[in-house]
Amino acid sequence: MIILDGYKLEYFGLVCESQTNPLTPSFENKTLLIPGQAGLYNFGTEIREKHFEFHIGAIDKDKTLLQHKLREFVSFLLNEYGKPREIKLYYEYEPDIYYKVYLYTQINPERVLRTGKLTLDLVAYDPYAYSIVYSDEILWGSEVVTFQSHYKLGHPGSDGLKTITAPATINIYNDGLANKPVIEVTGSATNLVISTNGYSINLGTFTNAEWLIDCDKYLVLKNGANAFGSVMLREFMLLQGNNQVNISGSNINIDVRIKHRDKYI
């Protein structure tokens, strides 16, 4: 039913008897009551974390072996310091997306003879589900994205690594929610600007350089060193559907890849 970092519960000798998988994360509505005014003023909604609950059973002919199973499973959920670690959670009925989850509450198993039952509470502080592949890896014949995936036939896909020697347009398809990509640029150019949907990144002039720009983390590396101060990076976002990304400048001789994982509520 669920897979944690590539392992089914059966690997630990456990069985998921039931589970909850909310369709939405928690929301916090920002409202204000004005005395004398009917209703509330709505200032928008904040998206919070998403919680998952699994009711798990374990059976073993020996209560000592049962305890070993449970302790091995708990060790898997924690890091070397005994703190909850990030784990990728997959559902077998949605094999093409995953959540980044952590153990949320204490595990307190109920032991009866040679059986044990426990409730596993996980939380995704980042409440979104992410595609297991980058958008430009959604290709016909893929052994990762299969007919079990939710992607439809006729999915336009995205341009992958492109060699560009003149001003050009790259098509990037976003199947999910608005998203901030990672941009990789290698080569030389004069006054290079990358723009889409009213957003732009100006890399200026460079020679034989390697750029890594993570628009979500506001991280800019040039030849492996921090270069955030030399690039005007505010917002750069891919909207749902096809995004035409314009590459402009002169003396362009670059390889560029714009990659992102589709994300969903």
mmCIF file of C-alpha atoms in Angstrom:
data_model
loop_
_atom_site.group_PDB
_atom_site.id
_atom_site.type_symbol
_atom_site.label_atom_id
_atom_site.label_comp_id
_atom_site.label_asym_id
_atom_site.label_seq_id
_atom_site.Cartn_x
_atom_site.Cartn_y
_atom_site.Cartn_z
ATOM 1 C CA MET A 1 0.000 0.000 0.000
ATOM 2 C CA ILE A 2 2.837 2.420 0.880
ATOM 3 C CA ILE A 3 6.543 2.544 0.089
ATOM 4 C CA LEU A 4 9.074 4.378 2.288
ATOM 5 C CA ASP A 5 12.390 5.248 0.641
ATOM 6 C CA GLY A 6 11.924 2.323 -1.728
ATOM 7 C CA TYR A 7 10.938 -0.229 0.966
ATOM 8 C CA LYS A 8 7.492 -1.743 1.368
ATOM 9 C CA LEU A 9 6.314 -2.367 4.925
ATOM 10 C CA GLU A 10 6.541 -6.103 4.250
ATOM 11 C CA TYR A 11 10.327 -5.691 4.189
ATOM 12 C CA PHE A 12 10.142 -4.966 7.919
ATOM 13 C CA GLY A 13 7.605 -7.730 8.561
ATOM 14 C CA LEU A 14 4.768 -5.211 8.922
ATOM 15 C CA VAL A 15 1.336 -4.867 7.337
ATOM 16 C CA CYS A 16 -0.659 -1.682 6.781
ATOM 17 C CA GLU A 17 -4.210 -2.436 7.891
ATOM 18 C CA SER A 18 -5.715 0.983 7.162
ATOM 19 C CA GLN A 19 -4.579 4.494 6.394
ATOM 20 C CA THR A 20 -5.605 8.089 5.811
ATOM 21 C CA ASN A 21 -4.384 10.068 2.824
ATOM 22 C CA PRO A 22 -6.012 13.524 2.880
ATOM 23 C CA LEU A 23 -6.577 15.098 -0.510
ATOM 24 C CA THR A 24 -5.442 18.491 0.785
ATOM 25 C CA PRO A 25 -2.994 19.809 3.366
ATOM 26 C CA SER A 26 -4.096 21.866 6.353
ATOM 27 C CA PHE A 27 -5.195 25.442 5.661
ATOM 28 C CA GLU A 28 -5.106 28.525 7.869
ATOM 29 C CA ASN A 29 -7.588 31.210 6.910
ATOM 30 C CA LYS A 30 -6.461 34.764 7.613
ATOM 31 C CA THR A 31 -9.567 36.677 8.683
ATOM 32 C CA LEU A 32 -10.384 39.731 10.757
ATOM 33 C CA LEU A 33 -13.526 40.619 12.683
ATOM 34 C CA ILE A 34 -14.510 44.284 12.459
ATOM 35 C CA PRO A 35 -16.977 45.269 15.218
ATOM 36 C CA GLY A 36 -20.258 46.410 13.753
ATOM 37 C CA GLN A 37 -19.567 44.791 10.386
ATOM 38 C CA ALA A 38 -21.302 41.604 9.259
ATOM 39 C CA GLY A 39 -19.091 38.592 8.670
ATOM 40 C CA LEU A 40 -15.300 38.568 8.462
ATOM 41 C CA TYR A 41 -12.739 40.226 6.233
ATOM 42 C CA ASN A 42 -10.768 37.583 4.336
ATOM 43 C CA PHE A 43 -7.030 38.257 3.914
ATOM 44 C CA GLY A 44 -6.287 34.996 2.135
ATOM 45 C CA THR A 45 -5.281 31.487 3.066
ATOM 46 C CA GLU A 46 -1.962 30.000 4.181
ATOM 47 C CA ILE A 47 -1.111 26.446 3.117
ATOM 48 C CA ARG A 48 0.213 24.422 6.050
ATOM 49 C CA GLU A 49 1.568 20.901 6.497
ATOM 50 C CA LYS A 50 -0.043 17.626 5.430
ATOM 51 C CA HIS A 51 -0.525 14.727 7.859
ATOM 52 C CA PHE A 52 -0.682 10.999 7.132
ATOM 53 C CA GLU A 53 -1.822 8.261 9.506
ATOM 54 C CA PHE A 54 -1.221 4.528 9.075
ATOM 55 C CA HIS A 55 -2.493 1.716 11.272
ATOM 56 C CA ILE A 56 0.115 -1.029 11.154
ATOM 57 C CA GLY A 57 0.188 -4.598 12.425
ATOM 58 C CA ALA A 58 3.051 -7.011 13.074
ATOM 59 C CA ILE A 59 2.955 -10.737 13.805
ATOM 60 C CA ASP A 60 5.766 -13.066 14.833
ATOM 61 C CA LYS A 61 5.888 -16.464 16.528
ATOM 62 C CA ASP A 62 8.288 -15.068 19.113
ATOM 63 C CA LYS A 63 7.736 -11.872 21.096
ATOM 64 C CA THR A 64 11.495 -11.190 21.125
ATOM 65 C CA LEU A 65 11.659 -11.350 17.331
ATOM 66 C CA LEU A 66 8.600 -9.125 17.192
ATOM 67 C CA GLN A 67 10.425 -6.529 19.275
ATOM 68 C CA HIS A 68 13.420 -6.761 16.925
ATOM 69 C CA LYS A 69 11.140 -6.039 13.952
ATOM 70 C CA LEU A 70 9.648 -2.992 15.605
ATOM 71 C CA ARG A 71 13.014 -1.635 16.709
ATOM 72 C CA GLU A 72 14.471 -2.114 13.209
ATOM 73 C CA PHE A 73 11.564 -0.182 11.719
ATOM 74 C CA VAL A 74 11.945 2.694 14.180
ATOM 75 C CA SER A 75 15.686 2.862 13.441
ATOM 76 C CA PHE A 76 14.834 3.188 9.749
ATOM 77 C CA LEU A 77 12.689 6.255 10.456
ATOM 78 C CA LEU A 78 15.407 8.099 12.398
ATOM 79 C CA ASN A 79 18.830 9.487 11.546
ATOM 80 C CA GLU A 80 22.109 8.641 13.278
ATOM 81 C CA TYR A 81 21.275 11.158 16.015
ATOM 82 C CA GLY A 82 17.911 9.578 16.778
ATOM 83 C CA LYS A 83 15.889 12.380 15.189
ATOM 84 C CA PRO A 84 13.196 11.997 12.508
ATOM 85 C CA ARG A 85 14.746 12.099 9.056
ATOM 86 C CA GLU A 86 13.306 12.994 5.666
ATOM 87 C CA ILE A 87 11.753 9.991 3.921
ATOM 88 C CA LYS A 88 10.144 9.702 0.504
ATOM 89 C CA LEU A 89 6.611 8.370 0.821
ATOM 90 C CA TYR A 90 4.995 6.688 -2.179
ATOM 91 C CA TYR A 91 1.555 5.146 -2.539
ATOM 92 C CA GLU A 92 1.376 2.037 -4.710
ATOM 93 C CA TYR A 93 -1.725 3.443 -6.402
ATOM 94 C CA GLU A 94 0.175 6.673 -7.269
ATOM 95 C CA PRO A 95 3.634 5.372 -8.192
ATOM 96 C CA ASP A 96 4.705 8.480 -10.130
ATOM 97 C CA ILE A 97 4.651 10.988 -7.235
ATOM 98 C CA TYR A 98 6.102 11.161 -3.724
ATOM 99 C CA TYR A 99 5.901 13.225 -0.548
ATOM 100 C CA LYS A 100 8.815 14.276 1.663
ATOM 101 C CA VAL A 101 7.739 13.182 5.138
ATOM 102 C CA TYR A 102 9.011 12.914 8.720
ATOM 103 C CA LEU A 103 7.922 10.889 11.732
ATOM 104 C CA TYR A 104 5.552 13.218 13.585
ATOM 105 C CA THR A 105 4.604 11.635 16.902
ATOM 106 C CA GLN A 106 5.769 8.968 19.308
ATOM 107 C CA ILE A 107 5.287 5.349 18.221
ATOM 108 C CA ASN A 108 3.644 3.400 21.035
ATOM 109 C CA PRO A 109 2.852 -0.190 19.957
ATOM 110 C CA GLU A 110 0.145 -2.234 21.609
ATOM 111 C CA ARG A 111 1.472 -5.756 22.253
ATOM 112 C CA VAL A 112 -0.864 -8.705 22.634
ATOM 113 C CA LEU A 113 0.833 -12.123 22.781
ATOM 114 C CA ARG A 114 2.809 -12.427 19.521
ATOM 115 C CA THR A 115 1.153 -9.496 17.752
ATOM 116 C CA GLY A 116 1.767 -5.789 17.778
ATOM 117 C CA LYS A 117 -0.283 -2.887 16.539
ATOM 118 C CA LEU A 118 0.866 0.671 16.158
ATOM 119 C CA THR A 119 -0.158 3.972 14.617
ATOM 120 C CA LEU A 120 2.408 5.628 12.381
ATOM 121 C CA ASP A 121 1.923 9.401 12.093
ATOM 122 C CA LEU A 122 3.922 11.093 9.346
ATOM 123 C CA VAL A 123 3.975 14.751 8.367
ATOM 124 C CA ALA A 124 4.979 16.531 5.165
ATOM 125 C CA TYR A 125 6.067 20.016 6.222
ATOM 126 C CA ASP A 126 6.353 20.687 2.494
ATOM 127 C CA PRO A 127 2.777 19.617 1.713
ATOM 128 C CA TYR A 128 3.178 19.058 -2.026
ATOM 129 C CA ALA A 129 3.528 15.807 -3.946
ATOM 130 C CA TYR A 130 6.356 15.779 -6.502
ATOM 131 C CA SER A 131 6.864 13.871 -9.723
ATOM 132 C CA ILE A 132 9.527 11.167 -9.545
ATOM 133 C CA VAL A 133 11.120 12.539 -12.736
ATOM 134 C CA TYR A 134 11.961 15.961 -14.129
ATOM 135 C CA SER A 135 9.549 17.341 -16.711
ATOM 136 C CA ASP A 136 11.964 16.805 -19.617
ATOM 137 C CA GLU A 137 12.265 13.117 -18.675
ATOM 138 C CA ILE A 138 8.591 12.395 -19.434
ATOM 139 C CA LEU A 139 9.158 10.554 -22.698
ATOM 140 C CA TRP A 140 7.445 7.872 -24.730
ATOM 141 C CA GLY A 141 9.098 4.544 -23.915
ATOM 142 C CA SER A 142 10.245 5.596 -20.441
ATOM 143 C CA GLU A 143 10.731 2.700 -18.031
ATOM 144 C CA VAL A 144 10.085 5.024 -15.071
ATOM 145 C CA VAL A 145 6.942 6.830 -16.249
ATOM 146 C CA THR A 146 4.622 3.974 -17.244
ATOM 147 C CA PHE A 147 0.930 3.509 -18.038
ATOM 148 C CA GLN A 148 0.303 3.446 -14.275
ATOM 149 C CA SER A 149 1.276 7.105 -14.149
ATOM 150 C CA HIS A 150 -1.300 9.876 -14.287
ATOM 151 C CA TYR A 151 0.320 11.566 -17.319
ATOM 152 C CA LYS A 152 -1.975 11.379 -20.331
ATOM 153 C CA LEU A 153 -1.177 10.290 -23.861
ATOM 154 C CA GLY A 154 -0.378 13.407 -25.861
ATOM 155 C CA HIS A 155 1.516 15.045 -22.996
ATOM 156 C CA PRO A 156 3.632 17.647 -24.843
ATOM 157 C CA GLY A 157 6.730 17.209 -22.685
ATOM 158 C CA SER A 158 9.495 19.772 -22.220
ATOM 159 C CA ASP A 159 12.657 20.648 -24.077
ATOM 160 C CA GLY A 160 15.652 19.018 -22.443
ATOM 161 C CA LEU A 161 19.302 20.059 -22.721
ATOM 162 C CA LYS A 162 19.582 22.529 -25.601
ATOM 163 C CA THR A 163 22.594 23.980 -27.377
ATOM 164 C CA ILE A 164 21.877 27.614 -28.221
ATOM 165 C CA THR A 165 23.984 29.870 -30.458
ATOM 166 C CA ALA A 166 21.442 32.642 -31.118
ATOM 167 C CA PRO A 167 18.394 34.115 -29.368
ATOM 168 C CA ALA A 168 15.863 31.302 -29.009
ATOM 169 C CA THR A 169 12.724 30.083 -27.250
ATOM 170 C CA ILE A 170 12.557 26.927 -25.103
ATOM 171 C CA ASN A 171 9.239 25.230 -24.349
ATOM 172 C CA ILE A 172 8.826 23.993 -20.775
ATOM 173 C CA TYR A 173 5.582 22.208 -19.905
ATOM 174 C CA ASN A 174 4.332 22.320 -16.326
ATOM 175 C CA ASP A 175 1.650 19.713 -15.584
ATOM 176 C CA GLY A 176 1.135 20.724 -11.945
ATOM 177 C CA LEU A 177 1.001 23.836 -9.794
ATOM 178 C CA ALA A 178 3.069 26.969 -10.414
ATOM 179 C CA ASN A 179 6.682 26.000 -9.895
ATOM 180 C CA LYS A 180 10.184 27.451 -9.617
ATOM 181 C CA PRO A 181 12.769 25.594 -11.750
ATOM 182 C CA VAL A 182 16.468 24.844 -11.592
ATOM 183 C CA ILE A 183 18.399 26.377 -14.503
ATOM 184 C CA GLU A 184 21.765 25.033 -15.673
ATOM 185 C CA VAL A 185 23.823 27.079 -18.136
ATOM 186 C CA THR A 186 27.277 26.250 -19.497
ATOM 187 C CA GLY A 187 29.304 28.271 -22.030
ATOM 188 C CA SER A 188 29.740 31.915 -23.012
ATOM 189 C CA ALA A 189 27.434 34.846 -23.814
ATOM 190 C CA THR A 190 27.133 38.618 -23.736
ATOM 191 C CA ASN A 191 24.286 40.193 -21.747
ATOM 192 C CA LEU A 192 22.384 36.913 -21.462
ATOM 193 C CA VAL A 193 18.786 37.220 -20.243
ATOM 194 C CA ILE A 194 16.419 34.325 -19.525
ATOM 195 C CA SER A 195 12.755 35.338 -19.278
ATOM 196 C CA THR A 196 9.224 33.919 -19.103
ATOM 197 C CA ASN A 197 5.779 34.966 -17.847
ATOM 198 C CA GLY A 198 7.012 38.457 -16.998
ATOM 199 C CA TYR A 199 9.938 37.143 -14.909
ATOM 200 C CA SER A 200 13.590 37.456 -15.961
ATOM 201 C CA ILE A 201 17.120 36.540 -14.898
ATOM 202 C CA ASN A 202 20.052 38.597 -16.178
ATOM 203 C CA LEU A 203 23.317 36.667 -16.156
ATOM 204 C CA GLY A 204 25.277 39.450 -17.830
ATOM 205 C CA THR A 205 28.455 38.647 -19.755
ATOM 206 C CA PHE A 206 30.529 35.521 -19.046
ATOM 207 C CA THR A 207 33.077 33.250 -20.708
ATOM 208 C CA ASN A 208 33.374 29.473 -20.294
ATOM 209 C CA ALA A 209 31.283 29.561 -17.132
ATOM 210 C CA GLU A 210 29.001 27.032 -15.466
ATOM 211 C CA TRP A 211 25.874 28.419 -13.829
ATOM 212 C CA LEU A 212 23.481 26.671 -11.460
ATOM 213 C CA ILE A 213 20.404 28.705 -10.525
ATOM 214 C CA ASP A 214 17.872 27.226 -8.099
ATOM 215 C CA CYS A 215 14.938 29.625 -8.286
ATOM 216 C CA ASP A 216 13.113 27.989 -5.381
ATOM 217 C CA LYS A 217 16.036 28.162 -2.956
ATOM 218 C CA TYR A 218 17.332 31.487 -4.342
ATOM 219 C CA LEU A 219 20.698 29.809 -4.902
ATOM 220 C CA VAL A 220 23.091 31.024 -7.605
ATOM 221 C CA LEU A 221 26.414 29.298 -8.247
ATOM 222 C CA LYS A 222 28.956 30.302 -10.892
ATOM 223 C CA ASN A 223 31.740 27.769 -11.388
ATOM 224 C CA GLY A 224 30.755 26.271 -8.036
ATOM 225 C CA ALA A 225 31.044 29.543 -6.079
ATOM 226 C CA ASN A 226 28.254 31.696 -4.669
ATOM 227 C CA ALA A 227 27.271 34.370 -7.195
ATOM 228 C CA PHE A 228 23.899 35.502 -5.884
ATOM 229 C CA GLY A 229 25.054 39.114 -5.644
ATOM 230 C CA SER A 230 25.977 39.273 -9.336
ATOM 231 C CA VAL A 231 22.581 38.121 -10.629
ATOM 232 C CA MET A 232 19.278 39.952 -10.286
ATOM 233 C CA LEU A 233 17.190 36.985 -9.120
ATOM 234 C CA ARG A 234 13.862 37.801 -7.526
ATOM 235 C CA GLU A 235 11.098 35.552 -8.804
ATOM 236 C CA PHE A 236 11.168 33.173 -11.758
ATOM 237 C CA MET A 237 8.147 30.931 -12.056
ATOM 238 C CA LEU A 238 6.689 28.387 -14.449
ATOM 239 C CA LEU A 239 2.909 28.524 -14.641
ATOM 240 C CA GLN A 240 0.569 25.627 -15.368
ATOM 241 C CA GLY A 241 0.666 24.576 -19.022
ATOM 242 C CA ASN A 242 3.270 25.417 -21.637
ATOM 243 C CA ASN A 243 5.838 28.082 -20.760
ATOM 244 C CA GLN A 244 7.846 29.773 -23.495
ATOM 245 C CA VAL A 245 11.233 30.656 -22.028
ATOM 246 C CA ASN A 246 13.090 33.254 -24.066
ATOM 247 C CA ILE A 247 16.892 33.280 -24.252
ATOM 248 C CA SER A 248 18.264 36.625 -25.452
ATOM 249 C CA GLY A 249 21.652 38.305 -25.752
ATOM 250 C CA SER A 250 24.570 38.243 -28.179
ATOM 251 C CA ASN A 251 27.638 36.083 -28.833
ATOM 252 C CA ILE A 252 25.639 33.193 -27.427
ATOM 253 C CA ASN A 253 27.257 29.773 -27.263
ATOM 254 C CA ILE A 254 25.681 27.902 -24.386
ATOM 255 C CA ASP A 255 24.110 24.643 -23.310
ATOM 256 C CA VAL A 256 21.036 25.220 -21.170
ATOM 257 C CA ARG A 257 18.674 22.956 -19.279
ATOM 258 C CA ILE A 258 15.598 24.176 -17.379
ATOM 259 C CA LYS A 259 14.333 21.414 -15.126
ATOM 260 C CA HIS A 260 11.588 21.054 -12.567
ATOM 261 C CA ARG A 261 9.462 18.375 -10.988
ATOM 262 C CA ASP A 262 5.719 18.740 -11.453
ATOM 263 C CA LYS A 263 4.138 19.333 -8.056
ATOM 264 C CA TYR A 264 0.582 18.728 -6.902
ATOM 265 C CA ILE A 265 -1.637 19.242 -3.844
#
